[in-house]
Coordinates of C-alpha atoms and ligand atoms in Angstrom, one line a residue:
Chain C
M1 CA 17.0 -51.2 -20.6
R2 CA 17.9 -53.5 -23.5
R3 CA 18.3 -50.7 -26.0
G4 CA 20.5 -48.9 -23.3
T5 CA 22.7 -51.9 -23.0
S6 CA 23.2 -52.4 -26.8
I7 CA 24.1 -48.7 -27.1
L8 CA 26.7 -49.0 -24.3
F9 CA 28.1 -52.2 -25.8
G10 CA 28.2 -50.3 -29.2
V11 CA 30.1 -47.4 -27.8
L12 CA 32.5 -49.7 -25.9
F13 CA 33.1 -51.6 -29.2
L14 CA 33.8 -48.4 -31.0
T15 CA 36.0 -47.2 -28.4
A16 CA 37.9 -50.5 -28.5
L17 CA 38.3 -50.2 -32.2
G18 CA 40.0 -46.9 -31.7
G19 CA 42.8 -49.0 -30.3
C20 CA 43.3 -50.5 -33.6
D21 CA 44.4 -47.3 -35.2
G22 CA 47.8 -45.5 -35.3
R23 CA 51.3 -46.3 -34.4
H24 CA 50.4 -48.9 -31.6
N25 CA 48.3 -51.0 -34.1
W26 CA 49.5 -54.5 -33.9
M27 CA 47.7 -55.2 -37.2
A28 CA 49.6 -52.5 -39.1
G29 CA 51.6 -55.2 -40.8
A30 CA 54.7 -53.0 -39.9
G31 CA 56.9 -56.0 -38.8
E32 CA 57.2 -59.5 -39.9
E33 CA 56.8 -60.9 -36.3
A34 CA 53.6 -59.0 -35.7
A35 CA 52.3 -60.2 -39.2
A36 CA 53.0 -63.8 -38.2
I37 CA 51.1 -63.4 -35.1
G38 CA 48.3 -61.6 -37.0
D39 CA 48.0 -64.6 -39.3
L40 CA 47.7 -67.0 -36.5
F41 CA 45.0 -64.8 -34.9
L42 CA 43.1 -64.5 -38.2
I43 CA 43.1 -68.3 -38.6
L44 CA 42.2 -68.8 -35.0
M45 CA 39.3 -66.4 -35.3
V46 CA 37.8 -67.7 -38.5
G47 CA 38.3 -71.3 -37.4
A48 CA 36.5 -70.4 -34.1
A49 CA 33.7 -68.8 -35.9
V50 CA 33.2 -71.7 -38.2
I51 CA 33.3 -74.4 -35.4
W52 CA 31.0 -72.2 -33.3
S53 CA 28.6 -71.8 -36.1
L54 CA 28.6 -75.5 -36.8
V55 CA 28.1 -76.4 -33.0
V56 CA 25.3 -73.9 -32.6
G57 CA 23.7 -74.8 -35.9
A58 CA 23.8 -78.6 -34.8
A59 CA 22.2 -77.6 -31.5
V60 CA 19.4 -75.6 -33.1
Y61 CA 18.8 -78.6 -35.6
A62 CA 18.6 -81.1 -32.8
H63 CA 16.2 -78.8 -31.0
R64 CA 13.8 -78.6 -33.9
R65 CA 14.0 -82.3 -34.8
R66 CA 12.0 -85.1 -33.1
A67 CA 14.2 -87.6 -31.1
H68 CA 15.4 -90.7 -32.9
P69 CA 16.3 -93.2 -30.3
G70 CA 17.4 -95.5 -33.0
L71 CA 20.3 -93.1 -33.9
E72 CA 21.8 -93.3 -30.5
R73 CA 25.0 -95.3 -31.7
E74 CA 25.5 -92.6 -34.4
A75 CA 24.9 -89.9 -32.0
R76 CA 27.6 -91.3 -29.6
L77 CA 30.1 -91.8 -32.3
F78 CA 29.5 -88.3 -33.5
V79 CA 30.3 -86.9 -30.1
I80 CA 33.4 -89.0 -29.7
W81 CA 34.9 -87.9 -33.2
G82 CA 33.6 -84.5 -33.2
G83 CA 33.9 -83.6 -29.6
V84 CA 36.9 -85.6 -28.4
V85 CA 39.3 -86.6 -31.3
F86 CA 38.9 -83.6 -33.6
P87 CA 39.4 -81.0 -30.8
V88 CA 42.5 -83.0 -29.5
L89 CA 44.1 -83.1 -32.8
L90 CA 43.2 -79.5 -33.9
I91 CA 44.5 -78.1 -30.6
G92 CA 47.6 -80.2 -30.8
A93 CA 48.3 -78.9 -34.2
L94 CA 47.6 -75.3 -33.2
L95 CA 49.9 -75.8 -30.2
V96 CA 52.8 -77.0 -32.4
W97 CA 52.2 -74.2 -34.9
G98 CA 52.2 -71.6 -32.2
L99 CA 55.3 -73.0 -30.5
F100 CA 57.3 -72.9 -33.7
L101 CA 56.2 -69.3 -34.3
L102 CA 57.2 -68.4 -30.9
K103 CA 60.5 -70.1 -31.4
G104 CA 61.2 -68.1 -34.5
I105 CA 60.3 -64.8 -32.6
T106 CA 62.7 -65.7 -29.6
A107 CA 65.5 -66.8 -32.0
D108 CA 68.9 -66.0 -30.9
E109 CA 70.3 -64.6 -34.0
G110 CA 69.8 -61.3 -35.9
D111 CA 71.5 -58.9 -38.3
L112 CA 72.2 -56.6 -35.4
T113 CA 72.0 -56.9 -31.7
V114 CA 70.4 -54.4 -29.3
R115 CA 70.6 -54.7 -25.6
V116 CA 67.7 -53.2 -23.7
D117 CA 67.6 -52.9 -19.9
G118 CA 64.3 -52.0 -18.3
E119 CA 64.7 -49.4 -15.5
R120 CA 62.2 -47.6 -13.4
W121 CA 60.8 -46.1 -15.6
W122 CA 62.8 -45.9 -18.7
W123 CA 65.0 -47.8 -21.3
R124 CA 68.7 -48.2 -21.2
V125 CA 69.6 -49.0 -24.8
T126 CA 73.1 -50.5 -26.0
Y127 CA 73.8 -51.2 -29.7
E128 CA 76.5 -53.9 -30.1
T129 CA 78.7 -52.9 -33.1
P130 CA 82.0 -54.2 -34.4
T131 CA 83.9 -51.2 -33.0
G132 CA 82.2 -51.4 -29.5
D133 CA 79.0 -50.7 -27.7
V134 CA 76.9 -47.6 -28.5
V135 CA 74.9 -46.5 -25.5
T136 CA 71.7 -44.4 -25.7
A137 CA 68.3 -44.4 -24.1
N138 CA 64.6 -44.3 -24.5
E139 CA 64.6 -44.3 -28.3
I140 CA 65.4 -47.3 -30.5
R141 CA 66.1 -46.8 -34.2
L142 CA 66.0 -49.9 -36.4
P143 CA 67.0 -50.5 -40.0
Q144 CA 64.1 -51.7 -42.4
G145 CA 64.3 -55.2 -43.5
R146 CA 67.0 -56.3 -41.1
T147 CA 66.3 -58.6 -38.2
A148 CA 67.2 -57.0 -34.9
L149 CA 68.0 -59.4 -32.0
F150 CA 67.0 -57.8 -28.7
R151 CA 68.6 -59.0 -25.6
L152 CA 66.4 -57.9 -22.7
T153 CA 67.3 -57.5 -19.1
A154 CA 65.7 -55.6 -16.2
D155 CA 67.3 -53.6 -13.4
D156 CA 65.3 -54.4 -10.3
V157 CA 61.7 -55.3 -11.2
I158 CA 59.9 -57.1 -14.0
H159 CA 59.0 -55.0 -17.2
A160 CA 58.0 -56.1 -20.6
F161 CA 59.1 -54.8 -23.9
W162 CA 56.5 -54.3 -26.5
V163 CA 56.4 -52.6 -29.8
P164 CA 52.9 -53.7 -30.8
A165 CA 53.2 -52.7 -34.5
L166 CA 56.5 -54.6 -34.9
G167 CA 55.9 -57.6 -32.6
G168 CA 56.4 -59.0 -29.2
K169 CA 55.9 -58.6 -26.3
M170 CA 58.6 -60.2 -24.1
D171 CA 59.2 -60.0 -20.4
M172 CA 62.3 -58.4 -19.0
V173 CA 63.3 -60.2 -15.8
P174 CA 66.0 -59.1 -13.4
G175 CA 68.8 -61.7 -13.3
R176 CA 67.8 -63.3 -16.6
E177 CA 68.1 -62.5 -20.2
T178 CA 65.4 -62.9 -22.7
T179 CA 65.6 -62.5 -26.4
L180 CA 63.2 -61.2 -29.0
A181 CA 63.7 -60.8 -32.8
L182 CA 62.1 -58.0 -34.7
T183 CA 62.1 -57.5 -38.4
P184 CA 60.5 -54.1 -39.3
K185 CA 59.0 -53.8 -42.8
K186 CA 57.5 -50.4 -42.8
L187 CA 59.3 -47.0 -42.2
G188 CA 57.9 -44.9 -39.6
N189 CA 57.7 -44.1 -35.8
W190 CA 56.1 -47.0 -34.0
G191 CA 55.3 -46.7 -30.5
G192 CA 56.8 -49.0 -27.8
L193 CA 55.8 -49.4 -24.2
C194 CA 56.2 -51.3 -21.1
A195 CA 53.6 -54.1 -20.8
E196 CA 54.2 -55.4 -17.4
F197 CA 53.0 -53.2 -14.4
C198 CA 56.2 -52.1 -12.8
G199 CA 55.2 -49.5 -10.3
G200 CA 54.3 -45.7 -10.3
A201 CA 55.2 -44.4 -13.6
H202 CA 54.6 -47.7 -15.4
A203 CA 51.9 -46.2 -17.8
L204 CA 54.6 -43.5 -18.7
M205 CA 57.2 -45.9 -19.6
R206 CA 57.2 -45.6 -23.3
F207 CA 59.6 -45.3 -26.2
D208 CA 59.7 -44.4 -29.9
A209 CA 60.8 -47.3 -32.2
V210 CA 61.9 -45.5 -35.4
V211 CA 62.2 -47.6 -38.5
M212 CA 64.7 -46.1 -41.1
A213 CA 66.2 -47.0 -44.4
P214 CA 69.3 -49.0 -43.8
D215 CA 71.9 -46.4 -44.9
A216 CA 70.2 -43.7 -42.9
F217 CA 70.3 -46.0 -39.9
E218 CA 73.9 -46.6 -40.4
T219 CA 74.6 -42.8 -40.5
W220 CA 72.5 -42.3 -37.3
L221 CA 74.3 -45.0 -35.6
A222 CA 77.7 -43.6 -36.3
R223 CA 76.6 -40.2 -35.1
E224 CA 75.2 -41.8 -31.9
A225 CA 78.6 -43.4 -31.4
E226 CA 80.4 -40.1 -31.3
T227 CA 81.1 -38.3 -28.1
A228 CA 79.3 -35.0 -27.4
Q229 CA 81.1 -31.8 -28.4
V230 CA 81.1 -29.8 -25.3
A231 CA 83.5 -26.9 -24.9
A232 CA 85.1 -26.9 -21.4
D233 CA 83.8 -23.4 -20.5
D234 CA 80.3 -23.8 -21.9
P235 CA 78.2 -21.9 -19.4
G236 CA 75.3 -24.4 -19.6
F237 CA 77.6 -27.3 -19.0
Q238 CA 78.8 -25.5 -15.9
V239 CA 75.3 -25.3 -14.5
F240 CA 74.8 -28.9 -15.3
L241 CA 77.9 -29.9 -13.2
D242 CA 77.1 -27.4 -10.5
E243 CA 73.6 -28.7 -10.0
G244 CA 75.1 -32.3 -9.7
C245 CA 73.3 -33.6 -12.8
G246 CA 76.5 -35.4 -13.6
A247 CA 76.3 -37.6 -10.7
C248 CA 73.4 -39.4 -12.3
H249 CA 73.8 -38.7 -16.0
T250 CA 76.6 -39.4 -18.6
I251 CA 77.5 -37.1 -21.2
R252 CA 80.2 -39.0 -23.1
G253 CA 83.2 -36.9 -23.9
T254 CA 82.8 -35.0 -20.7
Q255 CA 83.4 -35.6 -17.0
A256 CA 79.8 -36.4 -16.5
A257 CA 79.7 -40.1 -16.1
G258 CA 76.8 -40.8 -13.7
P259 CA 75.3 -44.3 -14.3
V260 CA 71.8 -43.7 -12.6
G261 CA 69.7 -41.9 -15.3
P262 CA 69.5 -42.1 -19.0
D263 CA 72.6 -41.3 -21.1
L264 CA 72.3 -37.7 -22.3
T265 CA 75.0 -37.6 -25.0
H266 CA 72.7 -37.1 -27.9
L267 CA 69.6 -36.2 -25.9
A268 CA 68.4 -33.6 -28.2
G269 CA 68.6 -36.2 -31.1
R270 CA 65.7 -37.9 -29.6
E271 CA 62.2 -37.2 -30.9
K272 CA 60.7 -37.3 -27.4
L273 CA 61.7 -36.4 -23.9
G274 CA 61.2 -38.5 -20.7
A275 CA 60.9 -41.9 -22.3
G276 CA 58.6 -41.3 -25.2
L277 CA 56.4 -38.8 -23.5
Y278 CA 56.8 -35.1 -24.6
E279 CA 58.0 -33.5 -27.8
M280 CA 61.5 -32.5 -27.4
T281 CA 61.2 -28.6 -27.0
P282 CA 62.9 -26.2 -24.7
E283 CA 59.6 -25.5 -22.8
H284 CA 59.3 -29.1 -21.9
M285 CA 62.8 -29.5 -21.0
A286 CA 62.6 -26.5 -18.6
R287 CA 59.5 -27.9 -16.9
W288 CA 61.2 -31.4 -16.8
I289 CA 64.0 -29.9 -14.8
T290 CA 62.0 -27.6 -12.4
D291 CA 58.6 -29.5 -11.9
T292 CA 60.0 -33.1 -12.7
H293 CA 57.3 -35.0 -10.8
A294 CA 54.4 -33.2 -12.4
M295 CA 55.9 -34.2 -15.7
K296 CA 56.3 -37.9 -14.6
P297 CA 55.4 -38.9 -11.0
D298 CA 57.6 -41.1 -8.8
I299 CA 60.6 -41.0 -10.9
D300 CA 64.1 -41.1 -9.3
M301 CA 65.1 -37.7 -10.6
P302 CA 64.8 -34.9 -8.1
P303 CA 63.1 -31.6 -9.2
Y304 CA 65.1 -28.4 -9.2
P305 CA 62.3 -25.8 -8.5
H306 CA 65.1 -23.2 -7.5
L307 CA 66.5 -23.1 -11.1
S308 CA 64.9 -20.3 -13.0
G309 CA 65.6 -17.3 -15.2
P310 CA 68.9 -17.1 -17.2
R311 CA 70.5 -20.0 -15.3
L312 CA 67.7 -22.4 -16.2
D313 CA 67.8 -20.9 -19.7
T314 CA 71.5 -21.6 -20.3
L315 CA 71.0 -25.3 -18.9
V316 CA 68.1 -25.9 -21.2
D317 CA 70.0 -24.3 -24.2
F318 CA 72.9 -26.5 -23.4
L319 CA 70.7 -29.6 -23.3
M320 CA 69.0 -28.8 -26.5
R321 CA 72.4 -28.6 -28.2
L322 CA 73.2 -32.2 -27.3
E323 CA 72.3 -33.6 -30.8
Chain U
M1 CA 11.1 -106.0 -2.9
P2 CA 13.0 -104.2 -5.7
K3 CA 13.8 -101.0 -3.7
V4 CA 16.0 -103.0 -1.3
T5 CA 18.1 -104.8 -3.9
R6 CA 19.1 -101.5 -5.2
Y7 CA 21.0 -100.8 -2.2
D8 CA 22.3 -104.3 -1.3
A9 CA 25.8 -104.1 -2.7
P10 CA 28.4 -102.6 -0.4
R11 CA 29.4 -99.2 -1.5
V12 CA 32.8 -99.3 -3.2
I13 CA 34.0 -96.3 -1.4
D14 CA 33.8 -98.3 1.7
S15 CA 35.9 -101.0 0.3
G16 CA 38.6 -98.4 -0.2
S17 CA 39.3 -99.2 -3.8
I18 CA 38.6 -95.9 -5.6
W19 CA 42.5 -94.9 -5.6
I20 CA 42.6 -96.0 -9.2
L21 CA 40.4 -93.0 -10.1
V22 CA 42.8 -90.3 -8.8
A23 CA 46.0 -92.2 -9.8
A24 CA 46.3 -91.1 -13.4
P25 CA 45.5 -87.4 -12.8
T26 CA 48.0 -87.4 -10.0
I27 CA 50.7 -88.8 -12.3
W28 CA 49.6 -86.0 -14.8
A29 CA 50.0 -83.4 -12.0
V30 CA 53.4 -84.8 -10.7
H31 CA 54.8 -84.9 -14.2
F32 CA 53.6 -81.2 -14.7
L33 CA 55.4 -80.2 -11.5
L34 CA 58.5 -82.3 -12.2
S35 CA 58.8 -80.6 -15.7
Y36 CA 59.0 -77.2 -14.1
W37 CA 61.5 -78.4 -11.5
V38 CA 63.7 -80.3 -13.9
A39 CA 63.7 -77.5 -16.3
A40 CA 64.6 -75.0 -13.5
V41 CA 67.4 -77.2 -12.1
Y42 CA 68.7 -78.0 -15.6
C43 CA 68.8 -74.2 -16.6
A44 CA 70.3 -73.2 -13.4
K45 CA 73.1 -75.8 -13.6
S46 CA 73.7 -76.3 -17.3
G47 CA 76.1 -73.3 -17.3
S48 CA 78.1 -74.8 -14.5
G49 CA 78.8 -78.1 -16.3
W50 CA 77.0 -80.3 -13.7
L51 CA 74.6 -82.5 -15.7
G52 CA 74.5 -79.9 -18.5
G53 CA 76.6 -80.4 -21.6
L54 CA 76.3 -84.1 -21.1
T55 CA 72.7 -84.5 -21.8
D56 CA 70.6 -83.0 -24.4
P57 CA 67.4 -81.6 -22.5
R58 CA 65.3 -83.3 -25.1
W59 CA 66.3 -86.8 -23.6
I60 CA 65.2 -85.7 -20.1
I61 CA 62.0 -84.4 -21.4
V62 CA 61.3 -87.6 -23.4
G63 CA 62.4 -89.8 -20.5
L64 CA 60.2 -88.0 -18.1
G65 CA 57.2 -88.1 -20.4
G66 CA 57.8 -91.8 -21.3
L67 CA 58.1 -92.9 -17.7
S68 CA 54.8 -91.0 -16.9
I69 CA 53.0 -92.7 -19.9
A70 CA 54.5 -96.0 -19.0
A71 CA 53.0 -95.7 -15.4
I72 CA 49.6 -94.7 -16.8
V73 CA 49.6 -97.7 -19.0
W74 CA 50.2 -99.7 -16.2
L75 CA 47.3 -98.3 -14.3
G76 CA 45.1 -98.7 -17.4
M77 CA 46.1 -102.5 -17.3
I78 CA 45.1 -102.7 -13.6
A79 CA 41.8 -101.0 -14.3
V80 CA 41.0 -103.6 -17.0
R81 CA 42.2 -106.7 -15.1
R82 CA 41.1 -105.9 -11.5
Y83 CA 38.2 -103.7 -12.2
G84 CA 36.9 -105.3 -15.4
G85 CA 37.1 -101.8 -17.0
V86 CA 36.3 -101.5 -20.7
F87 CA 37.0 -98.8 -23.1
V88 CA 33.6 -98.4 -24.6
V89 CA 31.5 -95.4 -25.5
L90 CA 28.5 -97.2 -27.1
E91 CA 27.3 -98.7 -24.1
E92 CA 26.2 -97.3 -20.8
I93 CA 27.7 -98.9 -17.6
T94 CA 24.7 -98.8 -15.2
D95 CA 24.5 -102.0 -13.4
S96 CA 23.5 -101.6 -9.8
S97 CA 25.6 -104.4 -8.3
E98 CA 29.0 -104.6 -6.7
Q99 CA 30.5 -105.9 -9.9
G100 CA 28.7 -103.2 -11.9
R101 CA 30.2 -100.4 -9.7
E102 CA 33.6 -101.9 -10.0
R103 CA 33.3 -102.0 -13.8
F104 CA 32.2 -98.5 -13.8
I105 CA 35.2 -97.4 -11.8
G106 CA 37.4 -99.4 -14.2
H107 CA 35.7 -97.6 -17.1
V108 CA 36.0 -94.1 -15.5
A109 CA 39.7 -94.9 -14.6
L110 CA 40.5 -95.9 -18.2
L111 CA 39.0 -92.7 -19.5
L112 CA 41.0 -90.7 -17.0
C113 CA 44.2 -92.5 -18.1
A114 CA 43.5 -91.5 -21.6
L115 CA 42.9 -87.9 -20.7
S116 CA 46.0 -87.7 -18.6
A117 CA 48.3 -89.3 -21.2
V118 CA 47.1 -86.8 -23.8
A119 CA 47.6 -84.1 -21.2
I120 CA 51.2 -85.3 -20.6
V121 CA 52.0 -85.3 -24.3
F122 CA 50.7 -81.7 -24.5
T123 CA 53.2 -80.8 -21.7
V124 CA 56.2 -82.6 -23.5
I125 CA 55.6 -81.0 -26.9
P126 CA 56.7 -77.5 -25.8
G127 CA 59.8 -79.1 -24.3
L128 CA 60.7 -80.7 -27.5
V129 CA 60.2 -77.5 -29.6
F130 CA 62.2 -75.4 -27.3
D131 CA 65.2 -77.5 -26.4
R132 CA 66.9 -74.6 -24.6
C133 CA 66.4 -72.5 -21.5
Ligands
CU1 CU1 56.0 -51.4 -16.6

């Protein structure tokens, strides 16, 4: 029985450690804010370990020794200083430290501003630039070493914005704006996710947070700002319009201007399809359209099971050209 | 008959004077609630120019905390004067007499005052660090 329990705990512990690996690792040191929280965590853990050892050590010592009624006064003083005054001061200091750390993370200035609106169950992303807003969705690219200020809102229910490797998290509340500053240090594609249960597809509400070299980022942002190059007689675009996709989706530079779903202007430029879920391949795209709710249950997009053959192929081919 | 003298003093609970025990934690609770209410009203109204702009939120927080702590100090004084409470830790207050019980209540009330004051300070600190909504 005891052996079984310890094996079980061992396995659980190792499984939990698995969570410390990879692109969601909050201890990866990929962002300054995550690193600051990591330092606080380390000091808390080490401090707690030291204090715990001292307390347990004292208890063991007291248990072993014979009682000394003559030392009652000293014992009471020890309890008062060690058990009341010291913890109050220590917790007070930790409180102030943690608050200032939080204040820095929720600061309201940055080198660039990104607005993110939490929708069920995807992310509407808007970069504020001197020449106007650049709208995209489900993928957030950031320049290395610059502080990005996120202005977070929510459409109808509460979500939470979290890129564990970079920092956070921060609630997204309907009717309010919350802020979060992230300063990425390491290049790479770090995973982001919704960290507040928000309904059916909550666990499938993810995104990629791609940290790029600053000039590569500028190039990307300039491309993202451009409208889509769609020929008026593009057969795939005809299917897109005929099926009514344009009622929900926007492709900037065309007559499709639906506000309901993600902006598709540069859809194929994203690494993933469906809010950080599937590799962006024609096969996934076709299934997304025909078997939508098997790909992502509960979402507001209707499936198009009747689309097949060349018609589906032209539509998918068109979407995969939206780079 | 030592057994009888143990119970001769009237129980303080009957004389109705244990309110002093709950008073300080009540102030702590009320201060906690008020902090939320005042912050919510302030944040909702500050944009509209009512109250906001005029006052730095820090002054409201300091004022509220100061008032609550003043009330607790006053309670502490009552605990000392009327109940003969003492702030000691090296001595046990175990007298089984009416006066002993009153002193015990005064003593506990004083300790609760200290606890509540510390708790209120801990509530005030975040407000001072975050002087915005
Ligand atoms: Cu969610």
